[in-house]
């Protein structure tokens, strides 16, 4: 049977360094391929985290773990917002693989994003909606992964265990300006902005002061 552990960096603790990117994969081979490409590109191994989910043995192919809260708690030091943490935990329970890259150098940011986006990663918003629909159809309890009955994105309306509100861990914020459908970007509150962001804001401010309509062409992914 599968177990909860961090393949790449089991001793990780502390701050992510401000910026991070995360992607989720259905298969171990796709996740490991992404990790290999990141290492080949020069991303330090200590900044890459691979969290495997439940892996059933040969007799239970396609089975999922009954442990909802365990995977949620295992993601505590990934510093995700609770709603994102719940979605990733559900994915791990169903046998997926999470890859996160922390403290990304500005020169490698777009490369890291593209590698995570290219290697078979999935759209977690779409997947969360599907899981919530399945749970509602099966009459699953609201104490686990469950979407709001009032509509909207399931990943934004999850009912999670009470442990979600009992800790004092730092919580990163979703950075929608740099994320995409399959890669989620995060920043910790109080962390310094990436250099390209500072340059973008300065360029935009100068353009506005001159009455121009030029917009910065800095790296942006908001689709």
PDB file of N, CA and C in Angstrom, residues 37-38 40 43 50 54 73 99 101 106 113 115 125 149 156 185-186 207 212:
ATOM      1  N   UNK A  37      13.590  17.312 -15.195  1.00  0.00           N
ATOM      2  CA  UNK A  37      13.823  18.463 -16.069  1.00  0.00           C
ATOM      3  C   UNK A  37      14.181  19.705 -15.258  1.00  0.00           C
ATOM      4  N   UNK A  38      13.539  19.863 -14.106  1.00  0.00           N
ATOM      5  CA  UNK A  38      13.849  20.996 -13.241  1.00  0.00           C
ATOM      6  C   UNK A  38      15.288  20.917 -12.740  1.00  0.00           C
ATOM      7  N   UNK A  40      17.782  19.327 -14.177  1.00  0.00           N
ATOM      8  CA  UNK A  40      18.666  19.533 -15.324  1.00  0.00           C
ATOM      9  C   UNK A  40      18.768  21.011 -15.689  1.00  0.00           C
ATOM     10  N   UNK A  43      17.682  23.996 -11.191  1.00  0.00           N
ATOM     11  CA  UNK A  43      16.947  24.271  -9.963  1.00  0.00           C
ATOM     12  C   UNK A  43      17.548  23.417  -8.850  1.00  0.00           C
ATOM     13  N   UNK A  50       8.533  16.640  -3.982  1.00  0.00           N
ATOM     14  CA  UNK A  50       7.615  15.694  -4.615  1.00  0.00           C
ATOM     15  C   UNK A  50       6.861  14.962  -3.514  1.00  0.00           C
ATOM     16  N   UNK A  54      -1.560   8.257  -2.280  1.00  0.00           N
ATOM     17  CA  UNK A  54      -1.844   6.849  -2.010  1.00  0.00           C
ATOM     18  C   UNK A  54      -1.530   6.024  -3.244  1.00  0.00           C
ATOM     19  N   UNK A  73      -3.229  16.901   6.712  1.00  0.00           N
ATOM     20  CA  UNK A  73      -2.234  17.247   7.727  1.00  0.00           C
ATOM     21  C   UNK A  73      -0.813  17.125   7.186  1.00  0.00           C
ATOM     22  N   UNK A  99       3.946  18.268  -7.050  1.00  0.00           N
ATOM     23  CA  UNK A  99       5.304  18.810  -7.168  1.00  0.00           C
ATOM     24  C   UNK A  99       5.252  20.297  -6.857  1.00  0.00           C
ATOM     25  N   UNK A 101       7.874  23.774  -6.254  1.00  0.00           N
ATOM     26  CA  UNK A 101       9.211  24.361  -6.320  1.00  0.00           C
ATOM     27  C   UNK A 101       9.196  25.657  -5.527  1.00  0.00           C
ATOM     28  N   UNK A 106      14.542  34.436 -10.092  1.00  0.00           N
ATOM     29  CA  UNK A 106      13.789  35.133 -11.128  1.00  0.00           C
ATOM     30  C   UNK A 106      14.154  34.639 -12.524  1.00  0.00           C
ATOM     31  N   UNK A 113       7.892  27.267 -14.484  1.00  0.00           N
ATOM     32  CA  UNK A 113       6.467  27.249 -14.816  1.00  0.00           C
ATOM     33  C   UNK A 113       6.201  26.391 -16.039  1.00  0.00           C
ATOM     34  N   UNK A 115       7.994  23.965 -17.410  1.00  0.00           N
ATOM     35  CA  UNK A 115       8.244  22.539 -17.187  1.00  0.00           C
ATOM     36  C   UNK A 115       7.086  21.899 -16.431  1.00  0.00           C
ATOM     37  N   UNK A 125      -8.744  22.978 -10.739  1.00  0.00           N
ATOM     38  CA  UNK A 125     -10.093  23.520 -10.597  1.00  0.00           C
ATOM     39  C   UNK A 125     -11.110  22.589 -11.260  1.00  0.00           C
ATOM     40  N   UNK A 149     -22.953  23.308  -2.176  1.00  0.00           N
ATOM     41  CA  UNK A 149     -24.207  23.006  -2.881  1.00  0.00           C
ATOM     42  C   UNK A 149     -24.792  24.256  -3.523  1.00  0.00           C
ATOM     43  N   UNK A 156     -13.110  26.395  -4.204  1.00  0.00           N
ATOM     44  CA  UNK A 156     -13.232  27.609  -3.400  1.00  0.00           C
ATOM     45  C   UNK A 156     -14.232  27.426  -2.267  1.00  0.00           C
ATOM     46  N   UNK A 185       0.587  29.482  -8.552  1.00  0.00           N
ATOM     47  CA  UNK A 185       1.676  30.267  -7.985  1.00  0.00           C
ATOM     48  C   UNK A 185       1.271  30.780  -6.616  1.00  0.00           C
ATOM     49  N   UNK A 186       2.249  30.858  -5.702  1.00  0.00           N
ATOM     50  CA  UNK A 186       1.983  31.301  -4.338  1.00  0.00           C
ATOM     51  C   UNK A 186       3.086  32.243  -3.859  1.00  0.00           C
ATOM     52  N   UNK A 207       4.860  54.878 -17.656  1.00  0.00           N
ATOM     53  CA  UNK A 207       3.987  55.006 -18.823  1.00  0.00           C
ATOM     54  C   UNK A 207       2.756  55.827 -18.493  1.00  0.00           C
ATOM     55  N   UNK A 212       0.766  57.721 -21.584  1.00  0.00           N
ATOM     56  CA  UNK A 212       0.739  56.702 -22.628  1.00  0.00           C
ATOM     57  C   UNK A 212      -0.126  55.538 -22.239  1.00  0.00           C
TER      58      UNK A 212
END
